[in-house]
Amino acid sequence: MPREIITLQLGQCGNQIGMEFWKQLCAEHGISPEGILEEYATEGTDRKDVFFYQADDEHYIPRSVLLDLEPRVINGIMNSPYANLYNPENVYLSKHGGGAGNNWASGYSQAERLYDEIFDIIDREADGSDSLEGFVVCHSIAGGTGSGMGSYILERLNDRFPKKLTQTYSVFPNVDEISDVVVQPYNSLLTLKRLTQNADCVVVLDNTALNRIAADRLHIDTPTFAQVNQLVSTVMATSTTTLRYPGYMNNDLIGLIASLIPTPRLHFLMTGYTPLTTDSQVANVRKTTVLDVMRRLLQPKNMMVSTPVQRQGSNHCYISILNIIQGEVDPTQVHKSLQRIRERKLAQFIPWGPASIQVALSRKSPYVQSAHRVSGLMLANHTNISHLFDRILKQYDKLRKREAFMDQFKKEAMFSENLDEFDAARESLQELVNEYTAATRPDYLTWGSQQAAGT
Amino acid sequence: MAKANKREAAIQRDVKKLITSVTGFEERDENFSRCLQYVDSNIKYHRYLSPDSHKIHRAIDGLCEKFEIHSQGQKAKDLRDLTVTFLDQPGLDGKDTGKTDVHYAMLSLLVNLAVAPTQVDFSRKQPEPTAEELDDFDWKAYLLDGEDLNFLSHASSESDEGESLDDSGDSDGDQRKADNDQKLVGKIDGDQPESEKPGDMAPASGTLSTARSEGSFRSQPAQNVEDEYSQMEKILVAEYWRGKSSEEAVGGSHAACQMSRDWKSYQQRLNPFQTFPNQVVVTEMQVIRETLWMLSGVTELFVFQHNGKEFYLNPDVYVMHLTPESLQNSLIPLMLRAQQAHFLDTFVADIVSQRCNWSSSDSNLEQSTNQDRGHLANRTVPQTYMAFASCISEFLTEFRAAIVRVEKRVIKQEETILLTSIASDLRTWLQKVEAVHRVVMHGVAPVSASPLQHGDRSITKATAAAADGRDGDDVFSDSSSGGGNNCSRATLLLDTLYDSVFESDLMAQGDSAEMASLMLRMLIKSSQPLLQIISDWINNGTLADTAAEFVLHRNKDIKSLDETFWEKAFMPSVQTSASSAELSTSALKADTKGSSNQGSSSRHSQGSHVTSEGSISGYTDLHSAEVIVGAGPKLLRPILKEAILTGKSMEMLENLGRMREALNINSNIFERPPSLYELFVKDLQEVLSSKKGTEESEEVDRRSSGARAPDQLSPGSAVEKISEKRMTATQVRKDPTIERQLNLPGLKDTLLNINFAALFSYPKSTTGSKREEPQCPRNAQCNLQPLLKLCGSCLYPHISLRYRTVCSKLVQILKEEYDLMGCIHAMQRYYLMSAGEVMYDFYTAVFSKIESREFWQDCSLLEMNLHEAVESLFPDDAARLSVEIVSTSSRSHQKSAINATDCIHLKYSVPWPVDVVISRRCEDRYNDVFTFILQIKRAKFTLDQLRFDDLSREQSVLLPANELFPGESETFTRRSRIHQFHLLRFRLLYFVNSLHNYIMTQILHSTELEFECQLDAAVDLDQIIHIHSQYVDAIHERCLLHQRLTVLREAVVRVLNLSLTFGTRWRQGVDFTSGEAIQEIDTELTRCIHFLSSFLQMVIKRGSYPHLESLAFALVSSLQFKVATGDKIS
């Protein structure tokens, strides 16, 4: 009984990182780009059937749905060596191929129109699995397709599969460079409302931070998409590693994320990964003990979200942490490291609940050579993520004040009459920010009643 | 050439004879020379055809027919018989078969020569019976030559006579034989074929041999007995036993001879009314000889009288030169020894006649538990006793031979021999007798302490024991009640021997080493049966212990293919643990007194893990193993455990059909490893002879080569040399500085020197030989005397070697072929859920069903679930795994929701040889752990599955919350309640996750790592069993399942239960739960965590459960926020 997970790759960005993700999975499971198990990988005890299924001809086929409104990225995939990996029926390209024009509303309404076709694919995929555990959505929140279509699909998934988990890997836009997509704040805001309400867990992949990490940590002056995507795929692959390499613990997705998320809305997770290497600097010799890895994971500079995690003066704190440690690890070391971290107060935790820091141990793929004995991924629920939302809110407010670019949205039926949707989204996001702020205070315990009293 | 000429001449002569007789020509005749020429040419040049056997047969048949026609049937029959006999006669023509050409040639000659056979009267000669010769050879004298049986007279010339007779007889025989031969030849030469008598040849040699067996030595005719008797009376000593000796004849003129008479008169003077009984005077010589007879076991004596038990001096006897009192006093020690020798005789006779009355009768009652075994034990004499008895009889023979030697000297009367000189001559022998007797008294008698009467040789043991008491050396007098079975008897005997070897070896330093060698020899020989038992066991895997004297016996109830085989197949022979404990303590007492040997035995019992955690694990076998070893004889005690393990392993290997491999037999299936005893003795001899100096090497060679003959084991003889050699050899080798130190004036200490010598000699002799290496850890025995240490060093390595080969082989086979590790891993996979994803599949299905309140307690359904989960990854295990539903009503009196899954028990059928390790008890333990883990998993699963939507889902509540819960204050709005729910879930999840994490990683993973390290190092099956059961116990304990941690566990279970309750409430939705209910759960959770963390803190501070530290830390850190905001909750 594999607890299958269906991956939905939406839009340009979603398909790119999805592509990288599958590349990584194929490498780790010893599956060739054609989907055939490599000679050396036949004996593995890994679980391929969570993310793949085996066709009648023994090919491994990803449980993946590729959706886009414009053909460029998907065509790129189809021309790559991995073209035969995917189930061609699961690739959906919009007929007119014009894309969403970086417009959330366009993506949303197009998705609405394509509802039947899209959900035919998803339903078929869901029917093909014994005990579907949930969906993983890869998309960006700033573009048109990923955000608009993603939002729509999230809402519908929630309706159609209320019992299934929905986890998203959401790419947040890079704020450091002037984006060509000027309506980013609009798109982000609208998407975030859906992410808050309809997703169970959102893994925030902040392009700002990723670029910064690529530049600072990997010493790449101008990081390419591929290099950044490599980082993303590493994070994605590692976060699913306990599902794919079963051990005596953490064999389901829900078990992983349940302990991370205390209340329904506080489900935006930061990630950190160490040790970070690119191919060019494998020779980088470092000491990687469990303690080192766990300590380094807590350092802000390894965080893949561009928020000042330990900003002075604020009492932002960790709500919960899950470390996924890969490699040959003695559990006693892990426990010692945990104790050390707690003793030294390396991490500031919420004042109203236990310092929930958990460690999941996982095996490493035997087929991917790594220079490091131990590597770790941190999934952290940190109140400081609200900073990100704050920034989006501010940008939105600035744009909104001037009603900039609003006409593009008004073209779509959804906004033709009024802009209530914007207001609702803003309110929802503001509430989220408020809750995160409230969570930094001890009186969060009675937050609900205060809220009630307040309103 | 000369021969040819001679033959030619003979032929010439015969030819001339022939011509003369046939033709009648004279020699000078011309015709004669012509005839001669004719014959010559015929002989020389004519080729005679070789006789045709068929023709001859036909001719003879024809003759026979002719005879019959002439009604001469008898003749025909005779002819046929004789020809056949003749033809069958071998020896002609240089061949040893009949029917050669020569035979036929002769027959044809005879047939041709025969003229008118029918005319001749013939009667077959009867073979005349030859008178059998008398053989005058004096066989008795010849055979008895050298033995001195004649006390009275010496045969003067008998042997010479016999010699001459023998010679003449021999020549007679030869002559007769020659005659016979000649006769035969002559008869063949005779003209008639009927006259052949080849049959005569055979008995010619036979008569001689039969005649020889008939002795000419007959008892002399007793016609003139009277004459001789009177004649003898003059020569012989006076019949003092009939009072025929007179003082005049005995007494001399020397003043000393008047001693007795003077004393008598002196006494008479003191007391005129004193009467003296009619006494018999004897000479000292007579006393000496009677003493010697007494010592050699004769009870019918005059000077000494025997009352069936002890000798005492005949009060009617006196000697001239001593007072009766002094005579008595000088004879008492000798009488005592004689009595002891007699006792030994009795003992030997009893053992030989299988009369095991030496067992006490009360042992019957004791052994009522094991009737037939007790019966057996009582019926049979321990082989150890038999071996010991044969030793004693050997010793007695030697002793008596020595006495005979002395007696010969006495008989010769060539030197002056006095009573005292006899006593001093025999001193060492008498000491030995005393020592052996003591061994019997201590080693054999205490077991049969109750006074017993058997036949005419009634020996009151009580008085004998009292006699021991006088010796003051009561090693075992207190343990006289210890066990009545053969095992304890054999052990006691061997222990006594061991102690006496030890003592005598101590004494041997100053004294002669003879005693030590005797004792050692006895010890070695007596331990042979036990060694043989062990040897059979460890070499062949059969415990052949007919007399039940080994410390273990095979429990017939346990089949070889039983999982309890290892534990229960061999039961200690010592019946009750109390008696064995007593025995062992008394043995230990003896040890501390004697040699502090017990250190080695306890140290030997496989070190720390046995002693450290034995009490926790409650593994009773450990205890009994020590008891068993304690019940063994001291000689074997250090090695007994290994021997037992080896034996068990062998039997196991045999059952597995893999014994050949363990025996290291390459080619020959009949080859068996050499007997342990032989190896032991051989080694001992080698070690002992290696101690000898080079100048004695020749002697050594001779000795060792002689001793290697299997039936000529004489270790004792070699031992005698040790002590002398020990001194000389080592003083040469000793470090000069030590020498100097030791010999410093004022510091010189002979004992110290000797001890040093002993110390140094030992390593010298053993270094370089590889086998001695395992001896190094036995240094605890350093204070043992070298002789025993030597024994050990010769015996133990053989057993250790077997132990290592056999046990490691068994372990290897178990590990490699029977997949021990695979089974253990399987246990871990399912019971301890190390195969998380497989078990996840299994239990999530169950949990979901429980949650949705479906019926799930169905064995086959669960089993199907399990198999389905297992099959994909471990297809082999699916067949072995099964699930059973156990009614748990008895196990847990308070039944809460969390206990719902307690009834699920896994069953993993372990294949045979491995289930010795993974026993049912272990499986129960595993199941306990399984149940606990299942509870945690269930709590975790329940909490994980809670969806936020379920809680906040709008319920179609009939009444608004305020009316449903009238007491609800304003603060508990719906939203705040939801929020409370969320936070509570978060805390519960944290707790359950911490616990889960702790159990799964810290316990299962770390403990397993430790376990596998230990397992790799394990040498024998016993260790593996211990390690495994310890591992299971450790897990059991660390999962808080131990009795002492009940409090802790209850709190944990309460939280788990709370999780379930919480889950149910959550699923019902927020609208059915009041804020107070949430508060209640919250408070209880806080209380439990408080309790647990403080309890754990306390436990950790004591340091008793270091592994709990991380759990405690997790819990404590989860409380810190409570402390900060504590006032709110509490």
mmCIF file of N, CA and C in Angstrom, chain A residues 92-133:
data_model
loop_
_atom_site.group_PDB
_atom_site.id
_atom_site.type_symbol
_atom_site.label_atom_id
_atom_site.label_comp_id
_atom_site.label_asym_id
_atom_site.label_seq_id
_atom_site.Cartn_x
_atom_site.Cartn_y
_atom_site.Cartn_z
ATOM 1 N N TYR A 92 -0.701 18.568 -20.268
ATOM 2 C CA TYR A 92 -1.787 19.356 -20.861
ATOM 3 C C TYR A 92 -1.294 20.747 -21.238
ATOM 4 N N LEU A 93 -1.466 21.056 -22.493
ATOM 5 C CA LEU A 93 -1.100 22.381 -22.982
ATOM 6 C C LEU A 93 -2.368 23.064 -23.484
ATOM 7 N N SER A 94 -2.476 24.283 -23.108
ATOM 8 C CA SER A 94 -3.659 25.022 -23.567
ATOM 9 C C SER A 94 -3.670 25.088 -25.091
ATOM 10 N N LYS A 95 -4.873 25.002 -25.621
ATOM 11 C CA LYS A 95 -4.993 24.929 -27.073
ATOM 12 C C LYS A 95 -4.414 26.173 -27.756
ATOM 13 N N HIS A 96 -4.829 27.314 -27.250
ATOM 14 C CA HIS A 96 -4.397 28.510 -27.979
ATOM 15 C C HIS A 96 -2.960 28.881 -27.659
ATOM 16 N N GLY A 97 -2.453 28.392 -26.555
ATOM 17 C CA GLY A 97 -1.031 28.506 -26.276
ATOM 18 C C GLY A 97 -0.554 29.910 -26.005
ATOM 19 N N GLY A 98 -1.433 30.732 -25.709
ATOM 20 C CA GLY A 98 -1.026 32.121 -25.499
ATOM 21 C C GLY A 98 -0.569 32.418 -24.091
ATOM 22 N N GLY A 99 -0.704 31.479 -23.210
ATOM 23 C CA GLY A 99 -0.311 31.707 -21.837
ATOM 24 C C GLY A 99 -1.296 32.597 -21.118
ATOM 25 N N ALA A 100 -0.918 32.946 -19.928
ATOM 26 C CA ALA A 100 -1.804 33.754 -19.106
ATOM 27 C C ALA A 100 -1.341 35.198 -19.078
ATOM 28 N N GLY A 101 -0.271 35.470 -19.730
ATOM 29 C CA GLY A 101 0.212 36.833 -19.795
ATOM 30 C C GLY A 101 0.547 37.401 -18.430
ATOM 31 N N ASN A 102 1.095 36.550 -17.561
ATOM 32 C CA ASN A 102 1.448 36.965 -16.212
ATOM 33 C C ASN A 102 0.266 37.554 -15.452
ATOM 34 N N ASN A 103 -0.871 37.153 -15.839
ATOM 35 C CA ASN A 103 -2.074 37.703 -15.228
ATOM 36 C C ASN A 103 -2.784 36.604 -14.445
ATOM 37 N N TRP A 104 -2.897 36.848 -13.148
ATOM 38 C CA TRP A 104 -3.533 35.848 -12.294
ATOM 39 C C TRP A 104 -4.941 35.570 -12.762
ATOM 40 N N ALA A 105 -5.641 36.643 -13.053
ATOM 41 C CA ALA A 105 -7.047 36.519 -13.418
ATOM 42 C C ALA A 105 -7.197 35.714 -14.696
ATOM 43 N N SER A 106 -6.253 35.940 -15.620
ATOM 44 C CA SER A 106 -6.317 35.195 -16.868
ATOM 45 C C SER A 106 -6.105 33.713 -16.602
ATOM 46 N N GLY A 107 -5.097 33.439 -15.822
ATOM 47 C CA GLY A 107 -4.835 32.032 -15.499
ATOM 48 C C GLY A 107 -6.011 31.397 -14.799
ATOM 49 N N TYR A 108 -6.577 32.127 -13.863
ATOM 50 C CA TYR A 108 -7.691 31.598 -13.072
ATOM 51 C C TYR A 108 -8.879 31.297 -13.964
ATOM 52 N N SER A 109 -9.177 32.262 -14.849
ATOM 53 C CA SER A 109 -10.373 32.056 -15.653
ATOM 54 C C SER A 109 -10.135 30.991 -16.714
ATOM 55 N N GLN A 110 -8.921 30.966 -17.237
ATOM 56 C CA GLN A 110 -8.640 29.897 -18.212
ATOM 57 C C GLN A 110 -8.777 28.530 -17.566
ATOM 58 N N ALA A 111 -8.250 28.441 -16.347
ATOM 59 C CA ALA A 111 -8.345 27.162 -15.624
ATOM 60 C C ALA A 111 -9.798 26.793 -15.408
ATOM 61 N N GLU A 112 -10.596 27.795 -15.108
ATOM 62 C CA GLU A 112 -12.025 27.548 -14.925
ATOM 63 C C GLU A 112 -12.627 26.921 -16.181
ATOM 64 N N ARG A 113 -12.216 27.497 -17.313
ATOM 65 C CA ARG A 113 -12.747 26.977 -18.572
ATOM 66 C C ARG A 113 -12.232 25.563 -18.856
ATOM 67 N N LEU A 114 -11.011 25.323 -18.458
ATOM 68 C CA LEU A 114 -10.398 24.026 -18.768
ATOM 69 C C LEU A 114 -10.654 22.981 -17.678
ATOM 70 N N TYR A 115 -11.510 23.365 -16.772
ATOM 71 C CA TYR A 115 -11.731 22.535 -15.583
ATOM 72 C C TYR A 115 -11.878 21.065 -15.927
ATOM 73 N N ASP A 116 -12.778 20.769 -16.844
ATOM 74 C CA ASP A 116 -13.073 19.369 -17.125
ATOM 75 C C ASP A 116 -11.846 18.624 -17.615
ATOM 76 N N GLU A 117 -11.159 19.290 -18.561
ATOM 77 C CA GLU A 117 -10.011 18.588 -19.141
ATOM 78 C C GLU A 117 -8.930 18.343 -18.090
ATOM 79 N N ILE A 118 -8.689 19.391 -17.276
ATOM 80 C CA ILE A 118 -7.638 19.250 -16.256
ATOM 81 C C ILE A 118 -8.006 18.168 -15.257
ATOM 82 N N PHE A 119 -9.243 18.214 -14.791
ATOM 83 C CA PHE A 119 -9.590 17.257 -13.732
ATOM 84 C C PHE A 119 -9.845 15.860 -14.256
ATOM 85 N N ASP A 120 -10.052 15.759 -15.585
ATOM 86 C CA ASP A 120 -10.036 14.411 -16.147
ATOM 87 C C ASP A 120 -8.701 13.755 -15.872
ATOM 88 N N ILE A 121 -7.666 14.535 -16.158
ATOM 89 C CA ILE A 121 -6.320 13.994 -15.961
ATOM 90 C C ILE A 121 -6.085 13.682 -14.487
ATOM 91 N N ILE A 122 -6.429 14.636 -13.626
ATOM 92 C CA ILE A 122 -6.145 14.450 -12.198
ATOM 93 C C ILE A 122 -6.967 13.289 -11.643
ATOM 94 N N ASP A 123 -8.199 13.214 -12.049
ATOM 95 C CA ASP A 123 -9.045 12.119 -11.554
ATOM 96 C C ASP A 123 -8.494 10.769 -11.996
ATOM 97 N N ARG A 124 -8.100 10.743 -13.266
ATOM 98 C CA ARG A 124 -7.569 9.468 -13.754
ATOM 99 C C ARG A 124 -6.335 9.059 -12.941
ATOM 100 N N GLU A 125 -5.512 10.049 -12.705
ATOM 101 C CA GLU A 125 -4.293 9.770 -11.929
ATOM 102 C C GLU A 125 -4.652 9.325 -10.505
ATOM 103 N N ALA A 126 -5.636 9.994 -9.937
ATOM 104 C CA ALA A 126 -6.037 9.652 -8.561
ATOM 105 C C ALA A 126 -6.674 8.269 -8.532
ATOM 106 N N ASP A 127 -7.405 7.943 -9.554
ATOM 107 C CA ASP A 127 -8.023 6.616 -9.590
ATOM 108 C C ASP A 127 -6.976 5.520 -9.723
ATOM 109 N N GLY A 128 -5.884 5.882 -10.336
ATOM 110 C CA GLY A 128 -4.841 4.877 -10.561
ATOM 111 C C GLY A 128 -4.021 4.559 -9.327
ATOM 112 N N SER A 129 -4.330 5.201 -8.240
ATOM 113 C CA SER A 129 -3.526 4.922 -7.040
ATOM 114 C C SER A 129 -4.390 4.263 -5.970
ATOM 115 N N ASP A 130 -3.751 3.381 -5.214
ATOM 116 C CA ASP A 130 -4.470 2.599 -4.209
ATOM 117 C C ASP A 130 -4.956 3.471 -3.057
ATOM 118 N N SER A 131 -4.014 4.146 -2.479
ATOM 119 C CA SER A 131 -4.358 4.940 -1.309
ATOM 120 C C SER A 131 -3.650 6.270 -1.431
ATOM 121 N N LEU A 132 -4.274 7.111 -2.170
ATOM 122 C CA LEU A 132 -3.684 8.410 -2.439
ATOM 123 C C LEU A 132 -3.524 9.173 -1.144
ATOM 124 N N GLU A 133 -2.324 9.659 -0.936
ATOM 125 C CA GLU A 133 -2.118 10.425 0.291
ATOM 126 C C GLU A 133 -2.362 11.915 0.049
#
